[in-house]
Amino acid sequence: QAQLVESGGGLVQTGGSLRLSCAASGLQFSSIDVAWFRQAPGKAREFVAGMAWIGGITQYADSVKGRFTISRDNTKKTLYLQMNNLKAEDTGVYYCAARPRSVGDRSPQNTYTRWGPGTQVTVSS
């Protein structure tokens, strides 16, 4: 059974860092595109960062460029999101997602077919 499970969330002060992980199982991880999304309280879920199946091709939301880094380890079937210089507006539930490998925009949520349950990130000022 295909599954994605996030971990690494928590409470951090403004300016701090967190590293999220997403462990995949039941998927040919090296053959899929992956991404991170987040949902702040009272807001719609939004794209954060995405990476192609071959790695090296990434896309970021403008709000996180220069602060967040997406990476993957295909041997460990794990996706990561390194988050630095965190701000209060980064607070939310972070989800990892997967889709069949494809070209083009990585931000549309409806192109992703597998989702994790999410992990809470809270940034306090």
PDB file of C-alpha atoms in Angstrom:
ATOM      1  CA  GLN A   1       0.000   0.000   0.000  1.00  0.00           C
ATOM      2  CA  ALA A   2       1.417   3.349  -1.052  1.00  0.00           C
ATOM      3  CA  GLN A   3       2.034   5.647   1.872  1.00  0.00           C
ATOM      4  CA  LEU A   4       3.703   8.956   2.704  1.00  0.00           C
ATOM      5  CA  VAL A   5       4.404   9.926   6.304  1.00  0.00           C
ATOM      6  CA  GLU A   6       5.787  13.288   7.379  1.00  0.00           C
ATOM      7  CA  SER A   7       7.842  13.989  10.492  1.00  0.00           C
ATOM      8  CA  GLY A   8       9.992  16.731  11.970  1.00  0.00           C
ATOM      9  CA  GLY A   9       7.405  19.362  12.684  1.00  0.00           C
ATOM     10  CA  GLY A  10       7.269  21.259  15.936  1.00  0.00           C
ATOM     11  CA  LEU A  11       7.432  24.613  17.679  1.00  0.00           C
ATOM     12  CA  VAL A  12      10.261  26.980  16.797  1.00  0.00           C
ATOM     13  CA  GLN A  13      10.974  30.660  17.351  1.00  0.00           C
ATOM     14  CA  THR A  14      11.106  33.230  14.584  1.00  0.00           C
ATOM     15  CA  GLY A  15      14.417  32.992  12.776  1.00  0.00           C
ATOM     16  CA  GLY A  16      14.897  29.363  13.721  1.00  0.00           C
ATOM     17  CA  SER A  17      15.169  26.261  11.547  1.00  0.00           C
ATOM     18  CA  LEU A  18      13.410  22.940  11.114  1.00  0.00           C
ATOM     19  CA  ARG A  19      13.948  19.984   8.829  1.00  0.00           C
ATOM     20  CA  LEU A  20      10.921  18.055   7.722  1.00  0.00           C
ATOM     21  CA  SER A  21      11.112  14.507   6.413  1.00  0.00           C
ATOM     22  CA  CYS A  22       8.655  12.451   4.411  1.00  0.00           C
ATOM     23  CA  ALA A  23       9.130   8.702   4.297  1.00  0.00           C
ATOM     24  CA  ALA A  24       7.613   6.879   1.341  1.00  0.00           C
ATOM     25  CA  SER A  25       6.608   3.237   1.143  1.00  0.00           C
ATOM     26  CA  GLY A  26       4.873   1.165  -1.475  1.00  0.00           C
ATOM     27  CA  LEU A  27       5.998   3.589  -4.180  1.00  0.00           C
ATOM     28  CA  GLN A  28       8.717   3.535  -6.807  1.00  0.00           C
ATOM     29  CA  PHE A  29      10.123   6.630  -5.150  1.00  0.00           C
ATOM     30  CA  SER A  30      12.879   7.231  -7.674  1.00  0.00           C
ATOM     31  CA  SER A  31      10.308   7.473 -10.466  1.00  0.00           C
ATOM     32  CA  ILE A  32       7.923  10.043  -9.011  1.00  0.00           C
ATOM     33  CA  ASP A  33       7.800  13.795  -8.624  1.00  0.00           C
ATOM     34  CA  VAL A  34       7.441  15.016  -5.057  1.00  0.00           C
ATOM     35  CA  ALA A  35       6.440  18.243  -3.367  1.00  0.00           C
ATOM     36  CA  TRP A  36       5.635  20.003  -0.135  1.00  0.00           C
ATOM     37  CA  PHE A  37       2.437  21.936   0.480  1.00  0.00           C
ATOM     38  CA  ARG A  38       1.206  23.728   3.578  1.00  0.00           C
ATOM     39  CA  GLN A  39      -2.047  24.942   5.031  1.00  0.00           C
ATOM     40  CA  ALA A  40      -2.211  27.813   7.484  1.00  0.00           C
ATOM     41  CA  PRO A  41      -5.165  28.154   9.869  1.00  0.00           C
ATOM     42  CA  GLY A  42      -8.187  29.456   8.015  1.00  0.00           C
ATOM     43  CA  LYS A  43      -6.432  29.429   4.645  1.00  0.00           C
ATOM     44  CA  ALA A  44      -6.329  27.201   1.618  1.00  0.00           C
ATOM     45  CA  ARG A  45      -3.539  24.710   1.163  1.00  0.00           C
ATOM     46  CA  GLU A  46      -0.684  26.150  -0.896  1.00  0.00           C
ATOM     47  CA  PHE A  47       2.350  24.947  -2.779  1.00  0.00           C
ATOM     48  CA  VAL A  48       5.713  25.326  -1.039  1.00  0.00           C
ATOM     49  CA  ALA A  49       8.304  23.447  -3.086  1.00  0.00           C
ATOM     50  CA  GLY A  50       8.547  20.653  -5.641  1.00  0.00           C
ATOM     51  CA  MET A  51      11.230  18.439  -7.086  1.00  0.00           C
ATOM     52  CA  ALA A  52      11.395  16.287 -10.201  1.00  0.00           C
ATOM     53  CA  TRP A  53      11.888  12.534 -10.051  1.00  0.00           C
ATOM     54  CA  ILE A  54      15.464  12.846 -11.226  1.00  0.00           C
ATOM     55  CA  GLY A  55      16.261  15.518  -8.674  1.00  0.00           C
ATOM     56  CA  GLY A  56      18.056  18.714  -9.597  1.00  0.00           C
ATOM     57  CA  ILE A  57      14.903  20.281 -10.985  1.00  0.00           C
ATOM     58  CA  THR A  58      13.156  22.251  -8.293  1.00  0.00           C
ATOM     59  CA  GLN A  59      10.449  24.861  -7.995  1.00  0.00           C
ATOM     60  CA  TYR A  60       9.683  27.080  -5.021  1.00  0.00           C
ATOM     61  CA  ALA A  61       6.928  29.414  -3.971  1.00  0.00           C
ATOM     62  CA  ASP A  62       8.137  33.010  -3.957  1.00  0.00           C
ATOM     63  CA  SER A  63       7.421  33.258  -0.233  1.00  0.00           C
ATOM     64  CA  VAL A  64      10.037  30.618   0.637  1.00  0.00           C
ATOM     65  CA  LYS A  65      12.744  31.167  -1.978  1.00  0.00           C
ATOM     66  CA  GLY A  66      16.146  31.572  -0.377  1.00  0.00           C
ATOM     67  CA  ARG A  67      14.927  30.181   2.954  1.00  0.00           C
ATOM     68  CA  PHE A  68      13.655  26.662   2.196  1.00  0.00           C
ATOM     69  CA  THR A  69      15.430  23.844   0.386  1.00  0.00           C
ATOM     70  CA  ILE A  70      13.773  20.709  -0.936  1.00  0.00           C
ATOM     71  CA  SER A  71      15.829  17.566  -1.389  1.00  0.00           C
ATOM     72  CA  ARG A  72      15.366  13.844  -1.755  1.00  0.00           C
ATOM     73  CA  ASP A  73      17.279  10.662  -1.052  1.00  0.00           C
ATOM     74  CA  ASN A  74      16.016   8.011  -3.424  1.00  0.00           C
ATOM     75  CA  THR A  75      17.994   5.259  -1.694  1.00  0.00           C
ATOM     76  CA  LYS A  76      16.176   6.020   1.556  1.00  0.00           C
ATOM     77  CA  LYS A  77      12.885   6.821  -0.194  1.00  0.00           C
ATOM     78  CA  THR A  78      12.737  10.047   1.753  1.00  0.00           C
ATOM     79  CA  LEU A  79      11.884  13.633   0.893  1.00  0.00           C
ATOM     80  CA  TYR A  80      13.173  16.546   2.942  1.00  0.00           C
ATOM     81  CA  LEU A  81      12.387  20.200   3.456  1.00  0.00           C
ATOM     82  CA  GLN A  82      15.036  22.280   5.180  1.00  0.00           C
ATOM     83  CA  MET A  83      13.426  25.441   6.509  1.00  0.00           C
ATOM     84  CA  ASN A  84      15.630  28.303   7.668  1.00  0.00           C
ATOM     85  CA  ASN A  85      14.891  31.811   8.909  1.00  0.00           C
ATOM     86  CA  LEU A  86      11.371  30.796   9.767  1.00  0.00           C
ATOM     87  CA  LYS A  87       8.679  33.422  10.048  1.00  0.00           C
ATOM     88  CA  ALA A  88       5.331  33.453  11.819  1.00  0.00           C
ATOM     89  CA  GLU A  89       3.591  33.219   8.449  1.00  0.00           C
ATOM     90  CA  ASP A  90       5.264  29.845   7.863  1.00  0.00           C
ATOM     91  CA  THR A  91       3.026  28.355  10.545  1.00  0.00           C
ATOM     92  CA  GLY A  92       0.757  25.602   9.295  1.00  0.00           C
ATOM     93  CA  VAL A  93       0.344  21.941   8.573  1.00  0.00           C
ATOM     94  CA  TYR A  94       2.933  20.738   6.071  1.00  0.00           C
ATOM     95  CA  TYR A  95       2.074  17.935   3.671  1.00  0.00           C
ATOM     96  CA  CYS A  96       4.248  15.943   1.339  1.00  0.00           C
ATOM     97  CA  ALA A  97       2.754  14.799  -1.935  1.00  0.00           C
ATOM     98  CA  ALA A  98       3.708  12.626  -4.880  1.00  0.00           C
ATOM     99  CA  ARG A  99       2.657  12.365  -8.514  1.00  0.00           C
ATOM    100  CA  PRO A 100       3.703  10.408 -11.572  1.00  0.00           C
ATOM    101  CA  ARG A 101       6.728  12.021 -13.167  1.00  0.00           C
ATOM    102  CA  SER A 102       5.815  14.786 -15.519  1.00  0.00           C
ATOM    103  CA  VAL A 103       7.021  18.085 -16.917  1.00  0.00           C
ATOM    104  CA  GLY A 104       5.668  21.530 -16.305  1.00  0.00           C
ATOM    105  CA  ASP A 105       4.394  23.436 -13.314  1.00  0.00           C
ATOM    106  CA  ARG A 106       4.833  21.548 -10.024  1.00  0.00           C
ATOM    107  CA  SER A 107       2.417  23.674  -8.029  1.00  0.00           C
ATOM    108  CA  PRO A 108      -1.071  22.444  -9.016  1.00  0.00           C
ATOM    109  CA  GLN A 109      -2.422  20.312  -6.179  1.00  0.00           C
ATOM    110  CA  ASN A 110      -4.718  18.309  -8.429  1.00  0.00           C
ATOM    111  CA  THR A 111      -1.731  16.787 -10.216  1.00  0.00           C
ATOM    112  CA  TYR A 112      -0.631  14.986  -7.027  1.00  0.00           C
ATOM    113  CA  THR A 113      -2.129  11.580  -6.365  1.00  0.00           C
ATOM    114  CA  ARG A 114      -0.618  10.645  -3.009  1.00  0.00           C
ATOM    115  CA  TRP A 115      -0.599  12.714   0.169  1.00  0.00           C
ATOM    116  CA  GLY A 116       0.741  12.329   3.658  1.00  0.00           C
ATOM    117  CA  PRO A 117      -1.336  13.122   6.766  1.00  0.00           C
ATOM    118  CA  GLY A 118       0.706  16.253   7.518  1.00  0.00           C
ATOM    119  CA  THR A 119       2.937  17.564  10.274  1.00  0.00           C
ATOM    120  CA  GLN A 120       2.358  20.747  12.275  1.00  0.00           C
ATOM    121  CA  VAL A 121       4.882  23.577  12.165  1.00  0.00           C
ATOM    122  CA  THR A 122       4.375  26.464  14.543  1.00  0.00           C
ATOM    123  CA  VAL A 123       6.613  29.525  14.455  1.00  0.00           C
ATOM    124  CA  SER A 124       6.318  31.783  17.469  1.00  0.00           C
ATOM    125  CA  SER A 125       7.355  35.414  17.497  1.00  0.00           C
TER     126      SER A 125
END
